[in-house]
Tab-separated table of N, CA and C in Angstrom:
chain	number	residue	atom	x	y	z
R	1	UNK	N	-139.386	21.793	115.084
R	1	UNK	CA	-140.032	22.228	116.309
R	1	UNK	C	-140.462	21.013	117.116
R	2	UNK	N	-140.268	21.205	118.309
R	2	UNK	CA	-140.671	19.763	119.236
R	2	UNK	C	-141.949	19.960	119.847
R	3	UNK	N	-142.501	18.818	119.515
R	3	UNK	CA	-144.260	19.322	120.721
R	3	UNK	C	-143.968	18.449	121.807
R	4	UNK	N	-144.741	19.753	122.552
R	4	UNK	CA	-144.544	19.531	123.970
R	4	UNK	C	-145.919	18.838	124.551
R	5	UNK	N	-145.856	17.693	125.249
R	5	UNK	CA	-147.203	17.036	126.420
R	5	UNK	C	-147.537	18.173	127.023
R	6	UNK	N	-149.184	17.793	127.150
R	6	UNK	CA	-149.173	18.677	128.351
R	6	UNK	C	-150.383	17.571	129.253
R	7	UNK	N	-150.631	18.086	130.243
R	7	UNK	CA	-150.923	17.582	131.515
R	7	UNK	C	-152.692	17.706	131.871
R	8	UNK	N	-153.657	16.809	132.025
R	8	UNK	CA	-154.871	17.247	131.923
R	8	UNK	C	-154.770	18.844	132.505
R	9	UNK	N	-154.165	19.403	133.731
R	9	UNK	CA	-154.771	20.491	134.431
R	9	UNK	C	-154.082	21.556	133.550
R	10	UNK	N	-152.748	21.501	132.294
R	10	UNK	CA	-152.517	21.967	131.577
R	10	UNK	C	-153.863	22.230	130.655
R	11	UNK	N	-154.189	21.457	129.948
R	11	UNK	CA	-155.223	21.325	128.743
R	11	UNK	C	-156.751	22.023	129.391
R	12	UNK	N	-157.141	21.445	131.188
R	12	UNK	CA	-157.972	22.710	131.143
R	12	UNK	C	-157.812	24.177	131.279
R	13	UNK	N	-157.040	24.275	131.666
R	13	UNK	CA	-156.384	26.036	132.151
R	13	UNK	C	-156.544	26.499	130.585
R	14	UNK	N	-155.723	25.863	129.412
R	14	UNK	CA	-155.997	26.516	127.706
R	14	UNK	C	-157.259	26.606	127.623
R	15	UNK	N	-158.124	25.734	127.828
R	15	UNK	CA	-159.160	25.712	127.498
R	15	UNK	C	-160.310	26.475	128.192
R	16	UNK	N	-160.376	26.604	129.353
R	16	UNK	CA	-160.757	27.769	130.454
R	16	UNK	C	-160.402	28.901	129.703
R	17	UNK	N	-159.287	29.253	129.525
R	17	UNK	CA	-159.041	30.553	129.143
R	17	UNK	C	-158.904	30.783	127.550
R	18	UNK	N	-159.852	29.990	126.835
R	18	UNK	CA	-159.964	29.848	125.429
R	18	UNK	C	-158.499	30.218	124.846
R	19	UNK	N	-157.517	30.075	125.004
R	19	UNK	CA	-156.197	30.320	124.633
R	19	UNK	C	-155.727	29.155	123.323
R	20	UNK	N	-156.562	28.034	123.471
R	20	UNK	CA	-156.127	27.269	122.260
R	20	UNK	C	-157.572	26.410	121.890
R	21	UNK	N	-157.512	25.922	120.759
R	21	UNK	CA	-157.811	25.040	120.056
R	21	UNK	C	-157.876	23.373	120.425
R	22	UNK	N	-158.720	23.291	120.311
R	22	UNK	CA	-158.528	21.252	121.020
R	22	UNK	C	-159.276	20.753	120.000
R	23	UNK	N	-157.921	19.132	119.362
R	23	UNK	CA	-158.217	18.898	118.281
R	23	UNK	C	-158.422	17.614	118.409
R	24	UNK	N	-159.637	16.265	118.315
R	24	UNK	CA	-159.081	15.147	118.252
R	24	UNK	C	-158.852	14.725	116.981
R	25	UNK	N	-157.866	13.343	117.209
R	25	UNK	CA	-157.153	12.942	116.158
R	25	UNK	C	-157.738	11.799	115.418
R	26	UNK	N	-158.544	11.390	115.951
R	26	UNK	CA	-159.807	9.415	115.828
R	26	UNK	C	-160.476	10.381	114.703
R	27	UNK	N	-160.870	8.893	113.984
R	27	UNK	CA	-161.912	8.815	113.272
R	27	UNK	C	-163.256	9.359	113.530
R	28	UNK	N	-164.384	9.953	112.891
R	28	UNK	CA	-165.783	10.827	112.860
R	28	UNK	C	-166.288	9.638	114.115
R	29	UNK	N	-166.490	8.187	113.761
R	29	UNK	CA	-167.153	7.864	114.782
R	29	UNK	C	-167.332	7.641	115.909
R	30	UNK	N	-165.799	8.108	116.629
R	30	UNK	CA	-165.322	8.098	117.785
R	30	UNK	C	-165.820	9.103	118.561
R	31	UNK	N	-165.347	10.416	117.758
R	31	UNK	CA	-165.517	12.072	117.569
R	31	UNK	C	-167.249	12.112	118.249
R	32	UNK	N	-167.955	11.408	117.666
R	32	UNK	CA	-169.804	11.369	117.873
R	32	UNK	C	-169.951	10.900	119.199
R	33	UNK	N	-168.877	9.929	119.327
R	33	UNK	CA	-169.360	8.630	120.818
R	33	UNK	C	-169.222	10.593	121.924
R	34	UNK	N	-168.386	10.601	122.048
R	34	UNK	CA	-167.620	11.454	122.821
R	34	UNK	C	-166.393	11.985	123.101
R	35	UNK	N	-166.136	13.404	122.951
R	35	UNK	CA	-164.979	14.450	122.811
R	35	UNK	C	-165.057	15.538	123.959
R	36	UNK	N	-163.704	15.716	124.113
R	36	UNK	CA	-163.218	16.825	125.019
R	36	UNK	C	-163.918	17.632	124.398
R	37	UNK	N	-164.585	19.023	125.436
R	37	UNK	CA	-165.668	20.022	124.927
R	37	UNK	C	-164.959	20.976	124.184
R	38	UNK	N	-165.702	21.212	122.929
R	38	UNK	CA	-165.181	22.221	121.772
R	38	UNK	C	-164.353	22.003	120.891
R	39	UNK	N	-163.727	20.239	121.270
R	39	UNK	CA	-162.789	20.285	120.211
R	39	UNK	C	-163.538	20.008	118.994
R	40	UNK	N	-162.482	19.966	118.100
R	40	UNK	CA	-162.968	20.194	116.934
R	40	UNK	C	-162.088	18.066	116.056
R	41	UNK	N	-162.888	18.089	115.270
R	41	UNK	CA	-162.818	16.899	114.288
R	41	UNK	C	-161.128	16.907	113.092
R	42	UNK	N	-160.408	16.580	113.524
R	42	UNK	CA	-158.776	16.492	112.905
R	42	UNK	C	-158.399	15.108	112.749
R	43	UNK	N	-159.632	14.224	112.165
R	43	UNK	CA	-158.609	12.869	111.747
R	43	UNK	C	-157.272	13.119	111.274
R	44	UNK	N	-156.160	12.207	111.839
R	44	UNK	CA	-155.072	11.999	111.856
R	44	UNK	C	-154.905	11.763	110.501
R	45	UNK	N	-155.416	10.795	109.351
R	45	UNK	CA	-155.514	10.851	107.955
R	45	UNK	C	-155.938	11.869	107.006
R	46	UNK	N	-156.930	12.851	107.706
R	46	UNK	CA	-157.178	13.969	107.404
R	46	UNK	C	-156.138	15.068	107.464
R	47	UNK	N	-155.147	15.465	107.976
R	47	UNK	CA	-154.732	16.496	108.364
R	47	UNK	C	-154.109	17.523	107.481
R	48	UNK	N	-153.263	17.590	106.356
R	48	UNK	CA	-153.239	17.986	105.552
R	48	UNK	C	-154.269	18.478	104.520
R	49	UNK	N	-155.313	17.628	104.918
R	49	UNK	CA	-156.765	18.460	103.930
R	49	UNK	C	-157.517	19.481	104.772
R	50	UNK	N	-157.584	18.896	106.136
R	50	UNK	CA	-158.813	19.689	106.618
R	50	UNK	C	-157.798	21.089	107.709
R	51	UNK	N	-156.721	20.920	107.584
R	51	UNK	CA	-156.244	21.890	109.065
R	51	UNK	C	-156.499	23.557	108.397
R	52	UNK	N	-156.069	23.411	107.432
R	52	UNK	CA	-156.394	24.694	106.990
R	52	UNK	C	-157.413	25.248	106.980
R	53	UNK	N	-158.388	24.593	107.008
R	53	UNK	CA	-159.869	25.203	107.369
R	53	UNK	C	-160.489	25.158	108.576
R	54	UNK	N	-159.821	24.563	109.660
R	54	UNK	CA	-160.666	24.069	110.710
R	54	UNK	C	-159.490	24.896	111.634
R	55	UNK	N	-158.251	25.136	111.348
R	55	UNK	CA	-156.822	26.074	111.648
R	55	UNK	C	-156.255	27.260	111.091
R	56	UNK	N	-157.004	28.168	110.504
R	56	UNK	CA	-156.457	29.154	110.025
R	56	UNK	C	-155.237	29.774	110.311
R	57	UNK	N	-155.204	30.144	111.455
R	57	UNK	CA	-154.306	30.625	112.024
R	57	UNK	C	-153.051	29.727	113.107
R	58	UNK	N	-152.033	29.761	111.899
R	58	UNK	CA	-150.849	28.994	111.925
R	58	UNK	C	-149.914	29.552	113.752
R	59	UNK	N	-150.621	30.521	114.128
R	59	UNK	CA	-149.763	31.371	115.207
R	59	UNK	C	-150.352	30.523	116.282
R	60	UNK	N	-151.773	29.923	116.464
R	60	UNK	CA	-152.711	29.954	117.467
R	60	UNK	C	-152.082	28.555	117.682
R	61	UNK	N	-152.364	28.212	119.328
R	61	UNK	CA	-152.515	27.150	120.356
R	61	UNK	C	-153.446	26.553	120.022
R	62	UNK	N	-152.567	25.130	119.767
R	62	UNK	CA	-153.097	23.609	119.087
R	62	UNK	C	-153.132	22.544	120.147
R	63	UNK	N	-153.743	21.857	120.820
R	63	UNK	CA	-154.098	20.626	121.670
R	63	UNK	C	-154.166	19.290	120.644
R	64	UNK	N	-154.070	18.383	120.350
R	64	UNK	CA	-153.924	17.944	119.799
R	64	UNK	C	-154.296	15.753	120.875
R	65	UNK	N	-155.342	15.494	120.515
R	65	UNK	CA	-155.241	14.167	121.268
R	65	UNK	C	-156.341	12.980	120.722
R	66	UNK	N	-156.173	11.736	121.583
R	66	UNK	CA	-156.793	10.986	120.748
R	66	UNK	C	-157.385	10.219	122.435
R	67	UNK	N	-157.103	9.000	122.290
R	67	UNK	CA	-157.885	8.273	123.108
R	67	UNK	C	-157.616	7.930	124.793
R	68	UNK	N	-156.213	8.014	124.251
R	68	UNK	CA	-155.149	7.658	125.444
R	68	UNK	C	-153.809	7.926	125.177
R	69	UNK	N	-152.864	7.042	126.719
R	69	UNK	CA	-151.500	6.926	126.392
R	69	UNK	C	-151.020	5.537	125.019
R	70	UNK	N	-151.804	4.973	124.601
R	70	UNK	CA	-151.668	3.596	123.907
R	70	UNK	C	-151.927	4.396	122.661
R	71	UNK	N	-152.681	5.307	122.316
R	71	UNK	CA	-153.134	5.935	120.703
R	71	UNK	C	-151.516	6.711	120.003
R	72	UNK	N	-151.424	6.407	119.255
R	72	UNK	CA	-150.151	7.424	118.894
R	72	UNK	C	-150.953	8.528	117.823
R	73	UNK	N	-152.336	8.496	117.341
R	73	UNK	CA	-153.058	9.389	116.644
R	73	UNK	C	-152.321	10.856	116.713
R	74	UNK	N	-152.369	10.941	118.396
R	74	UNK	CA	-152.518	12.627	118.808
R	74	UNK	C	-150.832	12.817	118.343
R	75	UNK	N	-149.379	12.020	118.828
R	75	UNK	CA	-148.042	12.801	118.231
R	75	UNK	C	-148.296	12.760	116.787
R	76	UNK	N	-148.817	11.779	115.789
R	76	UNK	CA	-148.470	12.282	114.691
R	76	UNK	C	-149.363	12.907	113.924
R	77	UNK	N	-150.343	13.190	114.268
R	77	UNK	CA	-151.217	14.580	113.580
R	77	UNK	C	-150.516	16.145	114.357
R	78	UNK	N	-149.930	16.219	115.393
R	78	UNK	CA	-148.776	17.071	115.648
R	78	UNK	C	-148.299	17.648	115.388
R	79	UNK	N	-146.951	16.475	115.271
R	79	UNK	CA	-145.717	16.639	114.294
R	79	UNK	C	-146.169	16.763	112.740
R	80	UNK	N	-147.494	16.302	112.449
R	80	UNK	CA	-147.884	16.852	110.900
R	80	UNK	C	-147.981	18.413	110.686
R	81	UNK	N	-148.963	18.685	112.122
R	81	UNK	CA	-149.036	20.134	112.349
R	81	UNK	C	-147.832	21.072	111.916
R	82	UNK	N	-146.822	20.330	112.892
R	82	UNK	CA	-146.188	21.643	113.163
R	82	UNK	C	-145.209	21.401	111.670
R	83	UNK	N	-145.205	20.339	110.784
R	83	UNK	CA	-144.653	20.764	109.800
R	83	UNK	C	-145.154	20.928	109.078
R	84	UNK	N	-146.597	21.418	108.599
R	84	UNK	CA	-147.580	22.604	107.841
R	84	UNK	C	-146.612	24.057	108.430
R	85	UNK	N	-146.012	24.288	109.396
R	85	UNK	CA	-145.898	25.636	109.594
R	85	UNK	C	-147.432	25.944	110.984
R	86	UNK	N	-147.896	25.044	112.329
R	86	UNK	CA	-148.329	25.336	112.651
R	86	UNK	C	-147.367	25.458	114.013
R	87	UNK	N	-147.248	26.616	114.812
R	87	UNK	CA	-146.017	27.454	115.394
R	87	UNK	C	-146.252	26.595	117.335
R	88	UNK	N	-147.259	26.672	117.424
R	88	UNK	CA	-147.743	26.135	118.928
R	88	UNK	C	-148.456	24.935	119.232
R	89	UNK	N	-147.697	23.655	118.614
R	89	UNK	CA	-148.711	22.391	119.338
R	89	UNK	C	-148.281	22.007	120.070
R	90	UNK	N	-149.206	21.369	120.926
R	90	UNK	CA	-149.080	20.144	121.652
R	90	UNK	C	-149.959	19.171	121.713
R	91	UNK	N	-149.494	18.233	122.346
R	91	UNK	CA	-150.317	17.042	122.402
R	91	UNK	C	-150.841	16.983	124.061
R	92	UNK	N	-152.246	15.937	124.175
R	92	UNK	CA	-152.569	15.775	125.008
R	92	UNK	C	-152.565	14.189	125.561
R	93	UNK	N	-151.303	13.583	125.529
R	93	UNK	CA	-151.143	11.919	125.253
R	93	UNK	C	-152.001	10.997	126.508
R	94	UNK	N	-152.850	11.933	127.499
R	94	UNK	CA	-153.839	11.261	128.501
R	94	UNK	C	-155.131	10.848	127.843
R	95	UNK	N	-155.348	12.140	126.935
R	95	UNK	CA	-156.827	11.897	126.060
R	95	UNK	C	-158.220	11.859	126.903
R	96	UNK	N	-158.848	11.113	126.158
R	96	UNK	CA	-160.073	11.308	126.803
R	96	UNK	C	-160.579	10.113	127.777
R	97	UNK	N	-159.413	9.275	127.905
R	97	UNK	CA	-158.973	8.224	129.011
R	97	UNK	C	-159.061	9.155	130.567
R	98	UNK	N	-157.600	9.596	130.252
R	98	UNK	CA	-157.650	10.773	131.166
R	98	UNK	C	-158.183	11.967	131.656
R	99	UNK	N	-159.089	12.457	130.731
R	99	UNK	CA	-160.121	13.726	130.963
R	99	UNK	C	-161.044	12.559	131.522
R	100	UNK	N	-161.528	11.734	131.068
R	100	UNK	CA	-162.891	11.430	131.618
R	100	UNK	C	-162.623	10.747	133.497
R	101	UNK	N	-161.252	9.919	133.389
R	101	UNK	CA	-161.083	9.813	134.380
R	101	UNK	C	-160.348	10.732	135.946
R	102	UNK	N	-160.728	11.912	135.329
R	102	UNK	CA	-160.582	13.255	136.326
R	102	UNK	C	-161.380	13.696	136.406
R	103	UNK	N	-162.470	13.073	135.884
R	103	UNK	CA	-164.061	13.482	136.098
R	103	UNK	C	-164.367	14.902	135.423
R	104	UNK	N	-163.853	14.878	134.545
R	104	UNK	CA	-164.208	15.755	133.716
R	104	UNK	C	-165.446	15.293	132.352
R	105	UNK	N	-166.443	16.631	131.757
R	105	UNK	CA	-167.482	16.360	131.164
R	105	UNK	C	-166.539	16.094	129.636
R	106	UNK	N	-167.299	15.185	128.773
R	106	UNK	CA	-167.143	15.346	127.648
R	106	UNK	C	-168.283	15.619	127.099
R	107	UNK	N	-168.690	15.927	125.281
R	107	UNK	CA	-169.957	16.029	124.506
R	107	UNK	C	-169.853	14.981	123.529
R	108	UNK	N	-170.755	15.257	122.900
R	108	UNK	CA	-171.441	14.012	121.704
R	108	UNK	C	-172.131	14.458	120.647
R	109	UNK	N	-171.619	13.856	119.317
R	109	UNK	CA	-172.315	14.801	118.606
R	109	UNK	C	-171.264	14.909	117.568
R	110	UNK	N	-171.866	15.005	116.431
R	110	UNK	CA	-171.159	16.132	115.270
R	110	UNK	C	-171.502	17.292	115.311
Protein backbone atom coordinates (compact mmCIF):
# COMPACT_ATOMS: atom_id res chain seq x y z
CA UNK A 1 0.00 0.00 0.00
CA UNK A 2 1.46 3.50 -0.81
CA UNK A 3 0.97 6.49 1.67
CA UNK A 4 -0.15 9.28 0.40
CA UNK A 5 1.19 13.29 1.60
CA UNK A 6 -1.18 15.29 2.44
CA UNK A 7 -1.24 19.07 2.51
CA UNK A 8 -1.59 21.27 5.81
CA UNK A 9 -5.34 22.35 4.55
CA UNK A 10 -5.66 18.49 3.90
CA UNK A 11 -4.66 17.51 7.61
CA UNK A 12 -7.01 20.33 8.93
CA UNK A 13 -10.23 19.45 7.06
CA UNK A 14 -9.43 15.39 8.80
CA UNK A 15 -9.05 16.87 11.69
CA UNK A 16 -12.03 19.44 11.72
CA UNK A 17 -14.09 16.72 10.83
CA UNK A 18 -12.54 14.23 13.38
CA UNK A 19 -12.24 11.73 10.42
CA UNK A 20 -8.68 10.64 11.46
CA UNK A 21 -6.20 10.22 13.97
CA UNK A 22 -2.95 12.51 14.15
CA UNK A 23 0.08 10.78 15.14
CA UNK A 24 3.53 12.29 15.91
CA UNK A 25 6.47 10.35 15.18
CA UNK A 26 9.55 12.33 17.67
CA UNK A 27 10.52 11.30 20.73
CA UNK A 28 8.17 12.07 24.34
CA UNK A 29 10.27 15.20 24.65
CA UNK A 30 9.49 16.84 21.63
CA UNK A 31 5.74 15.53 21.91
CA UNK A 32 5.72 17.91 25.56
CA UNK A 33 7.59 21.03 23.78
CA UNK A 34 4.61 21.07 21.31
CA UNK A 35 2.13 18.97 18.99
CA UNK A 36 -0.49 19.32 16.41
CA UNK A 37 -3.85 19.35 18.63
CA UNK A 38 -5.02 15.81 19.68
CA UNK A 39 -2.41 14.02 18.29
CA UNK A 40 -1.46 11.37 19.98
CA UNK A 41 2.42 10.09 21.07
CA UNK A 42 3.75 7.25 18.15
CA UNK A 43 7.54 7.31 18.53
CA UNK A 44 8.83 6.09 15.35
CA UNK A 45 10.92 3.35 17.56
CA UNK A 46 7.87 2.68 19.30
CA UNK A 47 5.55 1.62 16.69
CA UNK A 48 5.10 -1.86 16.69
CA UNK A 49 4.60 -1.80 20.57
CA UNK A 50 2.41 1.00 21.13
CA UNK A 51 0.01 1.24 17.72
CA UNK A 52 -2.12 -1.30 18.83
CA UNK A 53 -3.19 0.41 21.72
CA UNK A 54 -3.14 3.92 20.86
CA UNK A 55 -4.76 2.39 17.03
CA UNK A 56 -7.20 -0.08 17.48
CA UNK A 57 -8.84 0.19 14.64
CA UNK A 58 -6.77 -0.94 11.63
CA UNK A 59 -9.77 0.61 9.14
CA UNK A 60 -9.45 4.26 10.69
CA UNK A 61 -7.54 7.46 9.16
CA UNK A 62 -3.91 7.74 10.25
CA UNK A 63 -1.91 11.27 9.92
CA UNK A 64 1.18 10.44 10.64
CA UNK A 65 4.19 13.42 11.10
CA UNK A 66 7.14 14.64 12.71
CA UNK A 67 8.93 17.95 12.57
CA UNK A 68 9.26 18.88 9.05
CA UNK A 69 10.21 18.28 5.38
CA UNK A 70 14.04 17.28 6.68
CA UNK A 71 12.47 14.52 9.48
CA UNK A 72 11.97 11.21 7.70
CA UNK A 73 10.30 10.02 11.32
CA UNK A 74 6.70 10.61 9.84
CA UNK A 75 7.33 8.07 6.16
CA UNK A 76 8.72 5.44 8.19
CA UNK A 77 6.45 5.03 11.14
CA UNK A 78 3.86 4.92 8.02
CA UNK A 79 5.07 2.55 5.95
CA UNK A 80 5.48 0.59 9.45
CA UNK A 81 1.80 1.32 9.80
CA UNK A 82 0.55 0.28 6.91
CA UNK A 83 2.51 -2.97 7.12
CA UNK A 84 0.88 -3.87 10.63
CA UNK A 85 -2.25 -4.08 8.33
CA UNK A 86 -3.13 -0.33 9.05
CA UNK A 87 -5.57 0.30 5.73
CA UNK A 88 -5.52 4.44 5.60
CA UNK A 89 -2.20 6.37 6.26
CA UNK A 90 -0.74 9.17 5.50
CA UNK A 91 1.83 11.30 6.23
CA UNK A 92 2.02 14.88 7.00
CA UNK A 93 5.82 15.63 5.61
CA UNK A 94 5.19 19.77 6.48
CA UNK A 95 4.82 18.85 10.26
CA UNK A 96 4.72 21.10 12.78
CA UNK A 97 7.22 23.41 10.77
CA UNK A 98 4.39 23.86 8.60
CA UNK A 99 1.29 23.88 10.88
CA UNK A 100 2.90 26.37 13.02
CA UNK A 101 3.95 28.38 10.13
CA UNK A 102 0.21 28.74 8.78
CA UNK A 103 -0.43 30.03 11.97
CA UNK A 104 -1.97 27.40 13.22
CA UNK A 105 -2.31 26.53 17.31
CA UNK A 106 -0.34 23.73 18.65
CA UNK A 107 -0.54 22.13 22.61
CA UNK A 108 1.94 21.05 25.22
CA UNK A 109 1.90 18.60 27.44
CA UNK A 110 1.71 14.87 27.99
Amino acid sequence: MAVRNLSRDEVRQKLDGGRAAVVEALPEQYYREAHLPGALLLPVDDVDELAPGLLPDKDAEVIVYCTGTTCSNSGIAARRLAELGYSKVFTYEGGKEDWVGGGLPTESGV
